[in-house]
Coordinates of C-alpha atoms in Angstrom, one line a residue:
M1 CA 9.9 158.8 146.4
L2 CA 11.8 161.4 148.6
Q3 CA 10.3 163.1 151.6
H4 CA 10.6 166.9 151.2
K5 CA 11.5 167.6 154.8
S6 CA 12.6 171.3 154.7
Q7 CA 10.4 174.3 153.8
K8 CA 13.2 175.6 151.5
N9 CA 13.3 172.3 149.5
R10 CA 9.6 172.4 149.2
K11 CA 9.6 176.0 147.8
D12 CA 12.5 175.2 145.4
I13 CA 10.6 172.2 144.0
N14 CA 7.3 174.1 143.7
K15 CA 9.2 176.9 141.9
R16 CA 10.7 174.4 139.5
L17 CA 7.3 172.9 138.7
N18 CA 5.9 176.3 138.0
E19 CA 8.9 176.9 135.6
G20 CA 8.1 173.7 133.7
C21 CA 10.0 171.0 135.4
G22 CA 8.5 167.6 134.9
Q23 CA 7.6 168.5 131.3
G24 CA 9.3 167.7 128.0
R25 CA 11.3 164.7 127.0
G26 CA 14.9 163.7 126.3
I27 CA 17.4 166.4 126.7
N28 CA 14.7 169.0 127.4
Y29 CA 13.3 167.1 130.5
K30 CA 14.0 168.6 133.9
P31 CA 13.2 166.4 137.0
A32 CA 11.2 167.8 139.9
I33 CA 13.9 167.0 142.4
W34 CA 17.6 167.8 141.9
I35 CA 20.7 166.5 143.7
I36 CA 21.3 170.0 145.2
D37 CA 18.0 169.6 147.1
F38 CA 19.4 166.6 149.0
P39 CA 23.1 166.5 148.4
S40 CA 23.8 163.9 151.1
Q41 CA 21.4 161.5 149.3
G42 CA 22.3 162.1 145.7
F43 CA 24.2 159.9 143.4
S44 CA 26.2 161.2 140.4
V45 CA 26.2 159.4 137.1
Q46 CA 29.5 159.4 135.2
G47 CA 28.9 161.6 132.2
L48 CA 25.6 162.4 130.4
G49 CA 22.9 159.9 130.0
W50 CA 23.3 157.8 126.8
K51 CA 19.6 158.1 125.9
T52 CA 19.0 161.7 126.9
Q53 CA 22.4 163.4 126.7
R54 CA 21.6 165.2 129.9
E55 CA 22.5 165.0 133.6
H56 CA 20.4 162.6 135.7
H57 CA 19.4 163.1 139.4
L58 CA 19.3 159.9 141.4
F59 CA 18.7 159.4 145.1
S60 CA 19.5 155.8 146.1
M61 CA 21.9 153.1 145.1
S62 CA 18.9 151.1 143.7
E63 CA 17.9 154.1 141.5
F64 CA 21.5 154.4 140.4
R65 CA 21.7 150.7 139.4
Y66 CA 18.3 150.6 137.7
F67 CA 19.3 153.7 135.7
Y68 CA 22.3 151.8 134.3
A69 CA 20.2 148.8 133.5
L70 CA 17.8 151.1 131.5
E71 CA 20.8 152.7 129.7
W72 CA 21.8 149.3 128.4
S73 CA 18.3 148.2 127.3
P74 CA 18.0 148.5 123.5
I75 CA 14.3 149.1 123.7
V76 CA 14.4 152.1 126.1
I77 CA 14.1 155.4 124.2
D78 CA 13.9 157.9 127.1
I79 CA 14.4 158.0 130.8
R80 CA 12.7 160.6 133.0
E81 CA 13.5 160.4 136.7
Q82 CA 11.9 162.1 139.7
F83 CA 8.7 162.6 137.7
P84 CA 6.1 164.8 139.4
L85 CA 2.5 163.7 139.8
E86 CA -0.3 166.3 139.6
L87 CA -1.0 167.3 143.2
E88 CA -4.8 167.8 142.9
E89 CA -5.1 164.2 141.5
T90 CA -3.0 162.6 144.2
L91 CA -4.9 164.5 146.9
D92 CA -8.2 163.3 145.4
I93 CA -6.9 159.7 145.3
A94 CA -5.7 159.8 148.9
K95 CA -9.0 161.1 150.0
Q96 CA -10.9 158.3 148.1
C97 CA -8.6 155.7 149.7
G98 CA -8.8 157.2 153.2
Y99 CA -5.1 157.7 153.3
K100 CA -3.1 160.6 154.6
H101 CA -1.4 162.4 151.7
P102 CA 2.4 163.0 152.1
V103 CA 3.0 166.4 153.7
N104 CA 5.9 168.7 154.6
P105 CA 6.3 167.9 158.3
N106 CA 7.4 171.5 159.0
T107 CA 4.4 173.2 157.4
G108 CA 1.7 170.6 157.0
E109 CA 1.4 171.5 153.3
P110 CA 0.9 168.6 150.9
N111 CA 4.0 167.5 149.1
V112 CA 4.1 166.9 145.3
M113 CA 4.5 163.1 145.0
T114 CA 7.0 161.8 142.4
T115 CA 7.6 158.6 140.6
D116 CA 11.2 157.5 140.5
F117 CA 11.3 156.7 136.7
V118 CA 9.0 157.1 133.7
V119 CA 10.6 155.0 130.9
T120 CA 9.7 155.4 127.3
I121 CA 9.7 152.3 125.0
P122 CA 8.3 151.7 121.5
G123 CA 4.5 151.2 121.2
T124 CA 3.2 147.6 121.4
T125 CA 2.1 147.7 117.8
G126 CA 5.4 149.0 116.6
V127 CA 3.9 152.4 116.1
G128 CA 4.4 155.4 118.4
I129 CA 5.7 155.2 122.0
T130 CA 4.6 153.9 125.4
D131 CA 5.5 155.2 128.8
Q132 CA 6.0 152.9 131.8
A133 CA 6.1 154.2 135.4
R134 CA 8.5 152.5 137.8
T135 CA 9.0 153.0 141.5
I136 CA 12.2 151.8 143.1
K137 CA 12.1 150.4 146.7
P138 CA 14.2 148.0 148.8
S139 CA 12.4 144.7 149.2
R140 CA 12.6 145.0 153.0
E141 CA 10.3 148.0 152.9
L142 CA 7.4 146.3 151.0
Q143 CA 5.8 145.2 154.2
N144 CA 5.6 148.7 155.6
P145 CA 1.9 149.7 155.7
R146 CA 2.6 153.4 155.1
V147 CA 4.8 152.6 152.1
L148 CA 2.0 150.5 150.7
E149 CA -0.5 153.3 151.1
K150 CA 1.8 155.7 149.1
F151 CA 2.2 153.0 146.5
E152 CA -1.5 152.6 146.1
I153 CA -1.9 156.4 145.5
E154 CA 0.8 156.1 142.9
R155 CA -0.7 153.0 141.3
R156 CA -4.1 154.6 141.0
Y157 CA -2.6 157.8 139.6
W158 CA -0.9 155.9 136.8
E159 CA -3.9 153.7 136.2
S160 CA -6.0 156.8 135.6
H161 CA -3.4 157.9 133.0
N162 CA -3.5 154.5 131.3
T163 CA 0.1 154.0 132.1
S164 CA 1.7 150.8 133.3
W165 CA 3.1 151.1 136.9
G166 CA 5.3 148.7 138.8
I167 CA 7.7 148.3 141.7
V168 CA 11.4 147.5 141.1
T169 CA 13.5 146.1 144.0
E170 CA 17.2 145.3 144.2
Q171 CA 16.3 141.7 143.3
D172 CA 15.1 142.8 139.9
I173 CA 18.3 144.5 138.9
P174 CA 21.1 142.4 137.3
E175 CA 24.1 143.3 139.4
V176 CA 26.9 142.2 137.0
L177 CA 25.3 144.0 134.0
V178 CA 25.0 147.2 136.0
K179 CA 28.6 147.1 137.1
N180 CA 29.7 146.6 133.5
V181 CA 27.6 149.5 132.3
E182 CA 29.0 151.7 135.1
F183 CA 32.5 150.7 134.0
L184 CA 31.7 151.7 130.4
H185 CA 29.4 154.7 131.0
N186 CA 31.8 157.6 130.7
Y187 CA 33.2 156.2 127.4
F188 CA 30.0 156.2 125.3
F189 CA 30.4 159.6 123.7
I190 CA 33.3 160.1 121.3
E191 CA 34.0 163.5 122.9
N192 CA 35.0 161.7 126.1
L193 CA 37.9 160.1 124.2
S194 CA 39.6 163.4 123.8
P195 CA 42.4 164.2 123.1
L196 CA 42.2 161.3 120.7
S197 CA 41.2 162.4 117.2
K198 CA 38.7 160.5 115.0
L199 CA 41.7 159.3 112.9
D200 CA 43.3 158.0 116.1
I201 CA 40.1 156.1 117.0
K202 CA 39.8 154.6 113.5
Q203 CA 43.4 153.4 113.6
I204 CA 43.0 151.9 117.1
T205 CA 39.8 150.2 116.1
A206 CA 41.4 148.6 113.0
V207 CA 44.5 147.4 114.9
L208 CA 42.6 146.2 118.0
A209 CA 39.9 144.4 116.1
K210 CA 42.4 142.5 114.0
D211 CA 44.5 141.6 117.0
V212 CA 41.5 140.5 119.1
I213 CA 40.3 138.2 116.2
Q214 CA 43.8 136.7 115.5
G215 CA 45.6 137.0 118.9
D216 CA 45.6 134.7 121.9
V217 CA 46.5 137.2 124.6
S218 CA 44.4 139.4 126.9
L219 CA 42.7 142.6 125.7
S220 CA 44.7 144.6 128.2
D221 CA 48.0 143.4 126.7
L222 CA 46.7 143.9 123.1
A223 CA 45.7 147.5 124.0
A224 CA 49.1 148.2 125.6
R225 CA 50.8 147.0 122.4
C226 CA 48.5 149.1 120.3
D227 CA 49.4 152.2 122.3
E228 CA 53.1 151.5 121.7
R229 CA 52.6 150.8 118.0
L230 CA 50.7 154.0 117.4
A231 CA 52.8 156.1 119.8
L232 CA 49.7 156.9 122.0
E233 CA 49.4 157.7 125.6
A234 CA 49.0 154.6 127.8
G235 CA 45.4 153.6 128.2
S236 CA 44.2 155.2 124.9
S237 CA 43.4 151.9 123.2
L238 CA 41.7 150.4 126.2
A239 CA 39.5 153.6 126.4
V240 CA 38.5 153.0 122.7
A241 CA 37.7 149.4 123.5
R242 CA 35.3 150.5 126.2
H243 CA 33.8 153.0 123.8
L244 CA 33.3 150.2 121.2
I245 CA 31.6 147.9 123.7
A246 CA 29.4 150.7 125.0
N247 CA 28.2 151.5 121.5
R248 CA 27.7 147.7 120.7
Q249 CA 30.3 147.8 117.9
W250 CA 31.9 145.0 119.9
L251 CA 29.4 142.5 121.2
I252 CA 30.3 140.6 124.3
D253 CA 28.6 138.9 127.2
M254 CA 27.5 141.7 129.5
N255 CA 26.5 139.3 132.2
Q256 CA 30.1 138.4 132.8
P257 CA 32.4 140.9 134.7
L258 CA 34.0 143.1 132.1
Q259 CA 37.2 143.8 133.9
A260 CA 37.9 140.1 134.3
Q261 CA 37.2 139.6 130.6
F262 CA 39.8 142.3 129.8
R263 CA 42.4 140.3 131.6
K264 CA 42.1 137.4 129.2
K265 CA 41.5 136.8 125.5
L266 CA 38.2 138.7 124.8
A267 CA 35.4 136.4 123.7
L268 CA 33.4 138.4 121.2
L269 CA 29.9 137.2 120.3
A270 CA 30.3 138.3 116.7
T271 CA 33.3 139.2 114.5
P272 CA 33.9 142.9 114.8
S273 CA 34.3 145.3 111.9
L274 CA 37.8 146.6 111.3
K275 CA 36.2 149.9 110.4
Y276 CA 35.1 152.4 113.1
E277 CA 31.4 153.5 112.7
I278 CA 30.5 156.8 114.3
N279 CA 27.3 156.4 116.4
K280 CA 25.0 159.3 115.5
S281 CA 24.0 159.6 119.2
C282 CA 27.6 160.2 120.1

């Protein structure tokens, strides 16, 4: 939850809300707060979101890491960051609790509160969808009384909307998994493999998969050989390998550092197909 310290930022955010930010899902969702509002605090995700096919606006390293953990989760359908809460509702809750509502320190006007992430997963009965609200905070700040007051406003808000709300700290985020997803992230979409053609990708997949199954050398060496064999630019086959892992066509242990795995014989969790399958979301 960012503090909207400048009057300009506050006006920009209010204008966005009036224009529909905070509404919609997937590619159509627009967060309440953008990186341009706080450029010194923003973190840029490599490429578009896998789930949403849009740019994401993140404002702490913990948000950045949690986002990558969500990207890898097979049950996550949608990720909406910097989700705005209805101002009238949070004002009422703050009044009921006897807490001071967050305000713009320059004007005294109440700020629109936001929840860091609203995550969509399948419904508990297997039908429909369920939203979960998650707030990201360093564990060292959980003893701060003012932070806890804001959390209580947020908790009650989501409770009134029958939505699960929880706090995520750095201790809840799997560090190795997140680094692996970051390493793969820009290779998820097939367009990012340009100038490789689909035929190139199919050929690389067939050669690499066979060599990984039968060979005893590192993936890095196999990929270099594949580039030479197919007369491709150096690094092409390794890029395809990252694409295949990102799309789960090659299943590996994501809790072990990927770059270290690339430097030895790759231990696949299942025999890969020699045929490339185009992911519809790509």
